[in-house]
Coordinates of N, CA, C and O in Angstrom, one line a residue:
X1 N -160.3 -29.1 57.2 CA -161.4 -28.3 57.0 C -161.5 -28.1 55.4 O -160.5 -27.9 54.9
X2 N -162.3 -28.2 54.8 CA -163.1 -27.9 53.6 C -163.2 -26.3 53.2 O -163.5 -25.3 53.7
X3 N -162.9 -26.7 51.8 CA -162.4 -25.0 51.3 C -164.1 -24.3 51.3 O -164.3 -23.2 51.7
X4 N -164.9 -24.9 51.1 CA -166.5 -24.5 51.7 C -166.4 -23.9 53.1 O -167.0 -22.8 53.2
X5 N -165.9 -24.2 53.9 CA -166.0 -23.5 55.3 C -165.0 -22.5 54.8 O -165.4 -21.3 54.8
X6 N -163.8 -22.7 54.4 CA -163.2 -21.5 54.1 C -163.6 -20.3 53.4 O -163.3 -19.2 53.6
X7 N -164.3 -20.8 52.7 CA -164.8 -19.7 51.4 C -166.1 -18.7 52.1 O -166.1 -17.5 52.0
X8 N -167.2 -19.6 52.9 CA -167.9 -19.0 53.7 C -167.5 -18.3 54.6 O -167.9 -17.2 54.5
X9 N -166.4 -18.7 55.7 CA -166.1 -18.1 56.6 C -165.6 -16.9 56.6 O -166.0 -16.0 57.4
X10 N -164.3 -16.6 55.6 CA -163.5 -15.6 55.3 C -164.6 -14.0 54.6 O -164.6 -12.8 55.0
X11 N -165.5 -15.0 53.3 CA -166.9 -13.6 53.0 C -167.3 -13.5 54.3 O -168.4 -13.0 54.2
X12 N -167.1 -13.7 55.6 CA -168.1 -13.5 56.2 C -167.9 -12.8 57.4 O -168.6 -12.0 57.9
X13 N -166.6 -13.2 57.9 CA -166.0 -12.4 58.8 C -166.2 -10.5 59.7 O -166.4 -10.1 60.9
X14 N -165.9 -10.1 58.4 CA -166.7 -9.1 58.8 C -168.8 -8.4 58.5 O -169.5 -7.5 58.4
X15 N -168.7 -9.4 58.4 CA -170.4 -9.2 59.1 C -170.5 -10.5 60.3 O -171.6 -11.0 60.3
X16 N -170.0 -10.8 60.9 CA -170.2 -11.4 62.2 C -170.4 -10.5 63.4 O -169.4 -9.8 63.8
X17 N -171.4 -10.6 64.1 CA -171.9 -9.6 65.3 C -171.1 -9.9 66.6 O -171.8 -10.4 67.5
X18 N -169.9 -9.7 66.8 CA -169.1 -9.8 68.3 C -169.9 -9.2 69.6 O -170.1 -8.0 69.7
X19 N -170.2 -9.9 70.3 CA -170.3 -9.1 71.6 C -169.9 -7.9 72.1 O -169.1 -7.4 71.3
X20 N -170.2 -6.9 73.2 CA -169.5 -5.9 73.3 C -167.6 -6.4 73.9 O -166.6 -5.8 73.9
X21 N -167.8 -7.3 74.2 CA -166.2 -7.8 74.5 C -165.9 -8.3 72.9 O -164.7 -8.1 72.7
X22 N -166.3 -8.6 72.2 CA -165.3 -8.8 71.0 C -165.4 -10.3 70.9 O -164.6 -10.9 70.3
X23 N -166.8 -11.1 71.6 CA -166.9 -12.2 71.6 C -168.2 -13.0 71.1 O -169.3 -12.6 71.3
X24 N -168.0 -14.0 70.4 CA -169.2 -15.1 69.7 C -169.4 -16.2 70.7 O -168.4 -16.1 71.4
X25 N -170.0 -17.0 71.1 CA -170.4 -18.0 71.4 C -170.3 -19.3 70.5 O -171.1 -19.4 69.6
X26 N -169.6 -20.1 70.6 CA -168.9 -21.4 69.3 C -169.7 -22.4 69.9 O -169.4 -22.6 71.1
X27 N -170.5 -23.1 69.3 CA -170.9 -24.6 70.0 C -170.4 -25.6 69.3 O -170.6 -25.5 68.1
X28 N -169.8 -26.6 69.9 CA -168.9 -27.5 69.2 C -170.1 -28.9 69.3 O -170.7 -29.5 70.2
X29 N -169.9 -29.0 67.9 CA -170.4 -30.4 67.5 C -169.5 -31.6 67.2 O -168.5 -31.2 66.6
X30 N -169.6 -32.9 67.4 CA -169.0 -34.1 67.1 C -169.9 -34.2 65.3 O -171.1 -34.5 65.1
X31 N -169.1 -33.9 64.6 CA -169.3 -34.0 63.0 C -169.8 -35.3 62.5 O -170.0 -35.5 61.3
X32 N -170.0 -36.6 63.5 CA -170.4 -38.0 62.7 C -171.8 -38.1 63.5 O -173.0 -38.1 63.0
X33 N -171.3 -38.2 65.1 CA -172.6 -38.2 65.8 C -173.7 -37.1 66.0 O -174.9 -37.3 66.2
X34 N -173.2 -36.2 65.8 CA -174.2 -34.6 66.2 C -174.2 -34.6 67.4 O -175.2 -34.0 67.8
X35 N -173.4 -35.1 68.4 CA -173.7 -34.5 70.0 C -173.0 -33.3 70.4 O -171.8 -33.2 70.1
X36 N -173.3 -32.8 70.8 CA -173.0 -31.2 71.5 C -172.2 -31.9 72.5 O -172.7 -32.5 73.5
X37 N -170.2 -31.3 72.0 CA -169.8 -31.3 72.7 C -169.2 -30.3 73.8 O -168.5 -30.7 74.7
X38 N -169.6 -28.8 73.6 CA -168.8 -28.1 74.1 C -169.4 -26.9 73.8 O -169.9 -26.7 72.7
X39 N -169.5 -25.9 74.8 CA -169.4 -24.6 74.4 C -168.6 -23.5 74.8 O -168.5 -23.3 76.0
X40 N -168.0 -22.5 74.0 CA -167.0 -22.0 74.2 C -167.0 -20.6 73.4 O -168.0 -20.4 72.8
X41 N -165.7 -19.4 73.5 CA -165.9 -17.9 73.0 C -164.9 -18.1 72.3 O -163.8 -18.5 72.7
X42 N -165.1 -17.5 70.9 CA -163.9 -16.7 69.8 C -164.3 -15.6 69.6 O -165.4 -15.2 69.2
X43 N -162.9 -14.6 69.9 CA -163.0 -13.3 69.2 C -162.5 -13.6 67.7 O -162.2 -14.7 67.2
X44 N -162.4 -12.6 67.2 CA -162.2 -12.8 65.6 C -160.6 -13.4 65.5 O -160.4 -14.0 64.4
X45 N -159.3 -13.3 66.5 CA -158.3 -13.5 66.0 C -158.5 -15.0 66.5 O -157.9 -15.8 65.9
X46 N -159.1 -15.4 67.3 CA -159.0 -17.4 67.7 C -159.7 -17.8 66.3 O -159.3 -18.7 65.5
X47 N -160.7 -17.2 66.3 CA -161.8 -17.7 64.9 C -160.8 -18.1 63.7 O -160.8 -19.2 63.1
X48 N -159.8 -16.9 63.5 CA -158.9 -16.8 62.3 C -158.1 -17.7 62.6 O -157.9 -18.5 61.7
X49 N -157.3 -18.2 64.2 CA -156.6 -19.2 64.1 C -157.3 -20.7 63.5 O -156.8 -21.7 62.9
X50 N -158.5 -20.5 64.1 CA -159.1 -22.1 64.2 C -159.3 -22.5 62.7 O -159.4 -23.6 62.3
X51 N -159.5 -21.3 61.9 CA -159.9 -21.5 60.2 C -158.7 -21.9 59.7 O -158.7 -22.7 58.7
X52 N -157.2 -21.3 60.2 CA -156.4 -21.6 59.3 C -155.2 -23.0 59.8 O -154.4 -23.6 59.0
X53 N -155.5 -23.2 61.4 CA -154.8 -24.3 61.7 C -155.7 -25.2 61.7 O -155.2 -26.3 61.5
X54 N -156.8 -25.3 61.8 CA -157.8 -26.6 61.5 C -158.0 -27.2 62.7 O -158.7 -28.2 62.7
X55 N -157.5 -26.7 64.1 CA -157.9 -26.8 65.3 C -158.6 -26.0 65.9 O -158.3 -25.0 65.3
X56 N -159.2 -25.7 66.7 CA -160.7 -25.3 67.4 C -159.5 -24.1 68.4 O -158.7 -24.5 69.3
X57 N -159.7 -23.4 68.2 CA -158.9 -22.1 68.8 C -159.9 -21.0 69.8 O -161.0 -20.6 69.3
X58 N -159.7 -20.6 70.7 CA -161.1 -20.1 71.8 C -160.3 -19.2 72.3 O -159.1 -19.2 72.0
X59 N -160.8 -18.4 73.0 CA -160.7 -17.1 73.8 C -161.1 -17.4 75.4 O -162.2 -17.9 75.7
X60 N -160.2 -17.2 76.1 CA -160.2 -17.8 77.8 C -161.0 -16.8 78.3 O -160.2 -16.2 78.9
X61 N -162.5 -16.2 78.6 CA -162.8 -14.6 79.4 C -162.5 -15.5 81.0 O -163.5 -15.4 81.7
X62 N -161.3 -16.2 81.6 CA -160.9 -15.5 82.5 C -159.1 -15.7 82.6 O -158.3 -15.3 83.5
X63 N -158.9 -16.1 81.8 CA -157.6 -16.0 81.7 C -157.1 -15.4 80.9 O -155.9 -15.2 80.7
X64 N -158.5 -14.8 79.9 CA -157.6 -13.3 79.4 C -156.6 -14.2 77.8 O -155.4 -14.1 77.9
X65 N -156.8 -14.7 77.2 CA -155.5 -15.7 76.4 C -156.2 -16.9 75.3 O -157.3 -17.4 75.4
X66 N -155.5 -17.1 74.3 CA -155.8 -17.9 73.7 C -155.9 -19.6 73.8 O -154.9 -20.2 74.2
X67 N -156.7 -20.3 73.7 CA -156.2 -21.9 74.2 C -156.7 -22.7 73.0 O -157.7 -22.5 72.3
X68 N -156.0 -23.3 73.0 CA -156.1 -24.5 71.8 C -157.1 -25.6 72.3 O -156.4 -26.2 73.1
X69 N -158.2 -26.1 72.2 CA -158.5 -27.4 72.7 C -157.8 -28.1 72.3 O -157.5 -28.3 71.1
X70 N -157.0 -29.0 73.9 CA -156.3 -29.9 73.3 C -154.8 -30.2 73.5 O -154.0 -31.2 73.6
X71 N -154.7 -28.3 73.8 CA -153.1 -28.6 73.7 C -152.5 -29.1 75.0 O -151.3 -29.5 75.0
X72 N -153.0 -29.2 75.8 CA -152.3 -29.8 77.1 C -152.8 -31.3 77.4 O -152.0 -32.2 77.8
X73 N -153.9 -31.5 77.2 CA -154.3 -32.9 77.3 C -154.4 -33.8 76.2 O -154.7 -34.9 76.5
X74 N -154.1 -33.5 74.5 CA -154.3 -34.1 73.5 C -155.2 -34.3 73.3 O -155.2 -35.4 72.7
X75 N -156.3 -33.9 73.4 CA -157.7 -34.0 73.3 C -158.1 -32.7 72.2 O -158.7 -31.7 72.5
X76 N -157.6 -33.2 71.1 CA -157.2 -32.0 70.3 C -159.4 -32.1 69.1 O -160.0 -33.1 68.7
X77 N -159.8 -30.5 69.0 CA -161.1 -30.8 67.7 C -160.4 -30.5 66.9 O -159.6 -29.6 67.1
X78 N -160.5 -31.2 65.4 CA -160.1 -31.1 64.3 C -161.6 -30.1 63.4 O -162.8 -30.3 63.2
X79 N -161.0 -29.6 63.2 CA -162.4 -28.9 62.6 C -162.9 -29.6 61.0 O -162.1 -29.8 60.1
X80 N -163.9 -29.8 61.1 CA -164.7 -30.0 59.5 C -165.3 -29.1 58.7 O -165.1 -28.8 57.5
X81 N -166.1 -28.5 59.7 CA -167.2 -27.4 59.0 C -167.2 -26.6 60.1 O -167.0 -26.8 61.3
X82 N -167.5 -24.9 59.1 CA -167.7 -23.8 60.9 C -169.4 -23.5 59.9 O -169.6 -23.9 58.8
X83 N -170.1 -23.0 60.5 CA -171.4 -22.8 60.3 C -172.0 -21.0 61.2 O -171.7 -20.7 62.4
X84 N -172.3 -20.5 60.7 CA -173.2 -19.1 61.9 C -174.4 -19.0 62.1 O -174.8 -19.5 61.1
X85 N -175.3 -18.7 62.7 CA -176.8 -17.8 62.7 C -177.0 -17.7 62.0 O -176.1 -17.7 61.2
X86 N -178.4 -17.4 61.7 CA -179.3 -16.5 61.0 C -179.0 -14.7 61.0 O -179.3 -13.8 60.1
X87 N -178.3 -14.6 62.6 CA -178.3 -13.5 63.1 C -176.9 -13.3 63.3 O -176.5 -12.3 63.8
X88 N -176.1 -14.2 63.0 CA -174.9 -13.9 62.5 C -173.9 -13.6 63.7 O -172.9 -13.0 63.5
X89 N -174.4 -14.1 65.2 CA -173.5 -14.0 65.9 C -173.7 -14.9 67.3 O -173.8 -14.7 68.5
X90 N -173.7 -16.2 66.4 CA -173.4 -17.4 67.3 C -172.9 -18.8 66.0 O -173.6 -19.1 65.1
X91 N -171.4 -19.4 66.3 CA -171.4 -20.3 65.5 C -171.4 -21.2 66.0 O -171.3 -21.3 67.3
X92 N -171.6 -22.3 65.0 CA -171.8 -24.0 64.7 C -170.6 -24.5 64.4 O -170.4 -24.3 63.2
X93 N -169.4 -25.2 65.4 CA -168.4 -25.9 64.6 C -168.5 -27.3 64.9 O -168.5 -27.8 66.1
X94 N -168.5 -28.0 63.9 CA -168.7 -29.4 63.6 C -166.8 -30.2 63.6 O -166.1 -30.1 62.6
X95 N -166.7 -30.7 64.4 CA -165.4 -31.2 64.5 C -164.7 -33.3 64.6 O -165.4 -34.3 64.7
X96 N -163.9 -33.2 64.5 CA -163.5 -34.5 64.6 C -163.2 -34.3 66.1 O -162.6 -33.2 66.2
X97 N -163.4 -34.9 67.2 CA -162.8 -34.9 68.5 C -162.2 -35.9 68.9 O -162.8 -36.9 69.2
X98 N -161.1 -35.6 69.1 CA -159.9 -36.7 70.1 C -159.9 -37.3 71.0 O -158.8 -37.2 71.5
X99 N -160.6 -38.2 72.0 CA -160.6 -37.9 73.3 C -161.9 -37.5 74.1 O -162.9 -37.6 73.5
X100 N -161.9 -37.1 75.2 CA -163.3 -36.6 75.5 C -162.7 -35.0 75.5 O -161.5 -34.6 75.6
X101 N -164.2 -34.3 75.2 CA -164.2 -32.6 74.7 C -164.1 -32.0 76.5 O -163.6 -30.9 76.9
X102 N -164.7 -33.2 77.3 CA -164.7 -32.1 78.2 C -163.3 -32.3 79.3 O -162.5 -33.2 79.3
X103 N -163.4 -31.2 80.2 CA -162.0 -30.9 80.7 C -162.2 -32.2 82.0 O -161.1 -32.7 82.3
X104 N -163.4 -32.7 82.8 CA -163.9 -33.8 83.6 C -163.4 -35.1 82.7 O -163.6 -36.1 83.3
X105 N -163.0 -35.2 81.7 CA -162.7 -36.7 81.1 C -163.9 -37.0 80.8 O -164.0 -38.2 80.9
X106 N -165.2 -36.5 80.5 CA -166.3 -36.8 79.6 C -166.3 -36.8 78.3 O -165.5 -36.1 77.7
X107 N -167.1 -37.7 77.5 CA -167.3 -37.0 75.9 C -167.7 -35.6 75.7 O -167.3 -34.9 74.8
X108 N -168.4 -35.2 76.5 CA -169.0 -34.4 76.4 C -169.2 -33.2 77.4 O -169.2 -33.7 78.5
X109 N -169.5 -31.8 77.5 CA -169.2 -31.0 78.8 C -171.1 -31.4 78.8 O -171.6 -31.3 80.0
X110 N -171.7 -31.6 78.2 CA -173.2 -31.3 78.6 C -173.6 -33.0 79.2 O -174.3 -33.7 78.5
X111 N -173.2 -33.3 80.0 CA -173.6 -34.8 80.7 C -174.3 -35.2 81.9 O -174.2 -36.2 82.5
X112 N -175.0 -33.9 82.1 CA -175.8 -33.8 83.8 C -177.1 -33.4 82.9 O -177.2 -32.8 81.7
X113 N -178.1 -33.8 83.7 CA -179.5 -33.8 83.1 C -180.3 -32.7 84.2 O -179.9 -32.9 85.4
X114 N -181.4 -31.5 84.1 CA -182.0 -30.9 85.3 C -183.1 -32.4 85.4 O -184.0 -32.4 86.3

């Protein structure tokens, strides 16, 4: 990660609009291709992990718990850039991805068309 995402992210922390649960909405991007790999929830302490380990850190709303993408199947995002709203309470993370993002062995969780 780039001390630019750092430097943004940390001024910004506290003006980020959490949910009434304490949660953001994170859409993960493939940082070369731009395809939307994933979408997923950080409260402020996964956000803080994922800035400072450089891996994509989320909040489980049903398991209650922190999860690493990655850690069980090596299908690890390396983070590049974190990005927010206009409105300050939905982020953009742009990542290096391992593997496929999604938990089906896809590149991608968005791979069904209506």
């Amino acid at each position: 990660m780039n001390n630019e995402t750092r430097r943004i992210t940390t001024r910004t922390l506290g003006q980020l609009r959490f949910n009434a649960d304490g949660l953001l909405p994170a859409i993960v991007q493939d940082y070369r291709t731009k395809d939307v790999l994933m979408l997923a929830y950080m409260n402020l302490a996964s956000l803080k992990k994922t800035i400072k380990g450089g891996k994509t850190c989320f909040w489980s709303r049903s398991r209650k718990e922190f999860w690493v993408k990655g850690m069980t199947s090596g299908h690890f995002q390396y983070v590049k850039s974190i990005f927010y709203d206009c409105d300050l309470d939905t982020l953009l993370i742009l990542v290096r991805q391992v593997g496929a993002a999604c938990h089906t062995g896809k590149k991608s969780c968005f791979y069904r068309k209506i």
